[in-house]
CSV table of C-alpha atoms in Angstrom, one decimal:
chain,number,residue,atom,x,y,z
A,1,MET,CA,75.2,93.4,132.5
A,2,GLU,CA,75.7,93.1,128.7
A,3,LYS,CA,76.9,96.7,128.4
A,4,VAL,CA,79.5,96.2,131.2
A,5,PHE,CA,80.7,93.0,129.6
A,6,LYS,CA,80.9,94.7,126.2
A,7,ASN,CA,83.0,97.5,127.7
A,8,HIS,CA,85.5,95.1,129.1
A,9,LEU,CA,85.7,93.1,125.9
A,10,VAL,CA,86.2,96.2,123.8
A,11,SER,CA,88.8,97.6,126.2
A,12,TYR,CA,90.8,94.3,126.0
A,13,LEU,CA,90.6,94.1,122.2
A,14,GLU,CA,91.5,97.8,121.8
A,15,SER,CA,94.4,97.8,124.3
A,16,CYS,CA,95.9,94.7,122.7
A,17,GLY,CA,95.5,96.2,119.2
A,18,LEU,CA,93.3,93.3,118.1
A,19,MET,CA,90.6,95.4,116.4
A,20,ASN,CA,90.9,96.2,112.7
A,21,GLU,CA,92.1,99.9,112.5
A,22,ASN,CA,90.3,100.4,109.2
A,23,GLN,CA,86.9,99.4,110.7
A,24,HIS,CA,84.8,102.4,111.6
A,25,GLY,CA,81.4,100.9,112.4
A,26,PHE,CA,80.3,100.3,116.0
A,27,ARG,CA,83.5,101.8,117.4
A,28,ALA,CA,84.0,104.7,119.8
A,29,LYS,CA,85.2,108.0,118.2
A,30,ARG,CA,84.6,106.5,114.7
A,31,SER,CA,81.7,107.0,112.4
A,32,MET,CA,80.6,106.9,108.8
A,33,PHE,CA,82.1,110.3,108.4
A,34,SER,CA,85.5,109.3,109.7
A,35,GLN,CA,85.5,106.3,107.3
A,36,LEU,CA,84.6,108.5,104.4
A,37,VAL,CA,87.3,111.0,105.2
A,38,GLN,CA,89.9,108.3,105.4
A,39,HIS,CA,88.6,106.7,102.2
A,40,VAL,CA,88.7,110.0,100.2
A,41,GLU,CA,92.2,110.8,101.5
A,42,GLU,CA,93.5,107.5,100.3
A,43,ILE,CA,92.0,108.0,96.8
A,44,LEU,CA,93.4,111.6,96.6
A,45,LEU,CA,96.9,110.4,97.7
A,46,ARG,CA,96.9,107.9,94.8
A,47,LEU,CA,95.6,110.4,92.3
A,48,GLU,CA,98.2,113.0,93.3
A,49,ASP,CA,100.9,110.4,92.6
A,50,GLY,CA,99.5,110.3,89.0
A,51,ALA,CA,98.0,106.8,89.2
A,52,ASN,CA,94.6,105.7,88.0
A,53,VAL,CA,92.5,104.5,91.0
A,54,ASP,CA,90.1,101.7,91.2
A,55,VAL,CA,87.7,101.2,94.1
A,56,ILE,CA,85.6,98.1,94.7
A,57,TYR,CA,82.6,98.5,97.1
A,58,LEU,CA,81.7,95.2,98.7
A,59,ASP,CA,78.7,94.2,100.7
A,60,ARG,CA,78.5,91.1,102.9
A,61,ALA,CA,75.3,89.1,102.4
A,62,ARG,CA,73.2,88.9,105.6
A,63,ALA,CA,76.4,89.6,107.5
A,64,PHE,CA,75.0,89.6,111.1
A,65,ASP,CA,72.9,86.5,110.4
A,66,LYS,CA,75.8,84.5,108.9
A,67,VAL,CA,78.3,84.7,111.8
A,68,ASP,CA,79.1,81.0,112.5
A,69,HIS,CA,79.1,80.6,116.3
A,70,SER,CA,81.8,77.9,116.3
A,71,VAL,CA,84.1,80.0,114.0
A,72,LEU,CA,83.6,83.1,116.1
A,73,LEU,CA,84.2,81.3,119.4
A,74,ALA,CA,87.4,79.7,118.0
A,75,HIS,CA,88.6,83.1,116.7
A,76,LEU,CA,87.9,84.8,120.1
A,77,LYS,CA,89.9,82.1,121.8
A,78,SER,CA,92.8,82.7,119.4
A,79,LEU,CA,92.7,86.4,120.3
A,80,GLY,CA,93.1,85.5,124.0
A,81,VAL,CA,89.4,85.8,125.0
A,82,SER,CA,89.0,82.8,127.2
A,83,GLY,CA,88.2,81.9,130.8
A,84,ASN,CA,85.0,83.4,132.3
A,85,MET,CA,84.8,85.9,129.4
A,86,GLY,CA,85.0,83.1,126.8
A,87,ILE,CA,82.4,81.0,128.7
A,88,TRP,CA,80.0,84.0,129.0
A,89,ILE,CA,80.2,84.7,125.2
A,90,HIS,CA,79.6,81.0,124.5
A,91,GLN,CA,76.5,81.0,126.7
A,92,PHE,CA,75.4,84.3,125.2
A,93,LEU,CA,75.5,82.8,121.7
A,94,THR,CA,74.4,79.2,122.1
A,95,GLY,CA,71.2,77.6,123.3
A,96,ARG,CA,69.0,80.1,121.5
A,97,LYS,CA,65.9,78.9,119.7
A,98,GLN,CA,63.5,80.5,117.3
A,99,PHE,CA,60.0,79.9,115.8
A,100,VAL,CA,57.7,81.8,113.4
A,101,SER,CA,54.2,82.8,114.5
A,102,VAL,CA,51.5,83.8,112.0
A,103,GLY,CA,48.1,84.4,113.5
A,104,ASN,CA,47.4,81.4,115.7
A,105,GLU,CA,49.9,79.1,113.9
A,106,LYS,CA,53.4,78.5,115.0
A,107,SER,CA,56.3,76.7,113.3
A,108,ASN,CA,58.5,74.1,114.9
A,109,THR,CA,61.1,75.5,117.2
A,110,SER,CA,64.7,75.2,115.8
A,111,ASP,CA,68.1,75.9,117.2
A,112,ILE,CA,70.0,79.0,116.2
A,113,ILE,CA,73.5,78.0,115.1
A,114,SER,CA,74.7,81.3,113.5
A,115,GLY,CA,74.3,85.0,113.7
A,116,VAL,CA,74.9,87.5,116.4
A,117,PRO,CA,71.8,88.5,118.3
A,118,GLN,CA,70.5,91.7,116.7
A,119,GLY,CA,69.2,94.4,119.0
A,120,THR,CA,71.8,93.5,121.6
A,121,VAL,CA,74.7,95.6,122.9
A,122,LEU,CA,77.3,92.9,122.3
A,123,GLY,CA,76.2,91.6,118.9
A,124,PRO,CA,77.9,94.3,116.8
A,125,VAL,CA,81.2,93.9,118.6
A,126,LEU,CA,81.1,90.1,118.1
A,127,PHE,CA,80.6,90.8,114.4
A,128,LEU,CA,83.6,93.1,114.3
A,129,VAL,CA,85.7,90.4,115.9
A,130,LEU,CA,85.4,88.4,112.6
A,131,LEU,CA,86.5,91.4,110.6
A,132,THR,CA,89.9,91.8,112.4
A,133,SER,CA,91.7,89.9,109.6
A,134,ILE,CA,89.7,90.8,106.5
A,135,ASP,CA,92.7,92.8,105.1
A,136,ALA,CA,95.5,90.6,106.5
A,137,ASN,CA,96.7,89.5,103.0
A,138,VAL,CA,95.7,92.6,101.1
A,139,SER,CA,98.2,95.2,99.9
A,140,SER,CA,95.4,97.7,98.7
A,141,PHE,CA,94.0,100.1,101.1
A,142,THR,CA,90.9,98.6,102.8
A,143,SER,CA,88.3,100.3,104.9
A,144,SER,CA,85.0,99.2,106.4
A,145,PHE,CA,81.9,100.5,108.0
A,146,ALA,CA,80.0,97.7,109.6
A,147,ASP,CA,79.4,95.1,106.9
A,148,TYR,CA,80.5,97.3,103.9
A,149,THR,CA,84.1,97.2,102.8
A,150,LYS,CA,86.0,99.2,100.2
A,151,LEU,CA,89.2,98.3,98.4
A,152,VAL,CA,91.2,101.1,97.0
A,153,GLY,CA,94.1,100.4,94.5
A,154,ALA,CA,96.4,102.5,92.4
A,155,ILE,CA,96.5,101.0,88.9
A,156,PRO,CA,99.2,102.6,86.8
A,157,THR,CA,100.1,99.3,85.1
A,158,ALA,CA,98.6,95.9,84.1
A,159,LEU,CA,100.6,94.3,86.9
A,160,ASP,CA,98.9,96.6,89.4
A,161,ALA,CA,95.5,95.5,88.0
A,162,GLN,CA,96.5,91.9,88.6
A,163,GLY,CA,97.6,92.7,92.1
A,164,PHE,CA,94.3,94.4,92.8
A,165,GLN,CA,92.5,91.3,91.5
A,166,ARG,CA,94.7,89.2,93.9
A,167,ASP,CA,93.6,91.5,96.8
A,168,LEU,CA,89.9,90.9,95.8
A,169,ASP,CA,90.6,87.2,95.7
A,170,SER,CA,92.2,87.4,99.1
A,171,VAL,CA,89.1,89.0,100.5
A,172,TYR,CA,87.0,86.3,99.0
A,173,ASP,CA,89.3,83.7,100.5
A,174,TRP,CA,88.8,85.4,103.9
A,175,ALA,CA,85.0,85.2,103.5
A,176,ASN,CA,85.3,81.5,102.7
A,177,LYS,CA,87.5,80.9,105.7
A,178,TRP,CA,85.1,82.6,108.1
A,179,ASN,CA,81.9,81.1,106.5
A,180,MET,CA,80.8,84.5,105.3
A,181,SER,CA,79.5,85.5,101.8
A,182,PHE,CA,79.2,88.6,99.7
A,183,ASN,CA,76.2,90.0,98.0
A,184,GLY,CA,77.6,90.3,94.4
A,185,ASP,CA,74.5,92.2,93.3
A,186,LYS,CA,75.6,95.2,95.4
A,187,PHE,CA,79.2,95.3,94.3
A,188,GLN,CA,80.4,98.4,92.5
A,189,LEU,CA,83.7,99.0,90.7
A,190,LEU,CA,84.7,102.6,90.0
């Protein structure tokens, strides 16, 4: 059932152009390889124009666990996912509980209010829905594979460096808006 539902949701999102074209993870006919080819081509284009190129490699902290259900459901609704499909996703995400068991001891049960269910067919697609707008206010080239994102900028002048910083700030603003966070320890600037 979940696979059939996922196929309908993805078909709708793809046919309406609602998925981020620069996201390669968890998508048909896309892979880590397709993302790397696109990434390298973008760098080479800028180098051939004679510019210095900076690349920032970003990693979201506990990305799949941090998906805020209320934010995701509101975003899905804004994308036109409503009616029975919206109700089904709401029921899929909400009402889940968890506890920890060690030996014969169990913790108290608590409600799960964030995160996409891992190990499910639909979970990765729901995560990708949040990434649809990560590069909306970014002029640098942006590409992603699952929860990793790369910003590529040509930096021939100090003004371009300031623009690249604004793009990074914009990605951080996006993360704040969607209640996501980055793992700064895994950032790389080349």
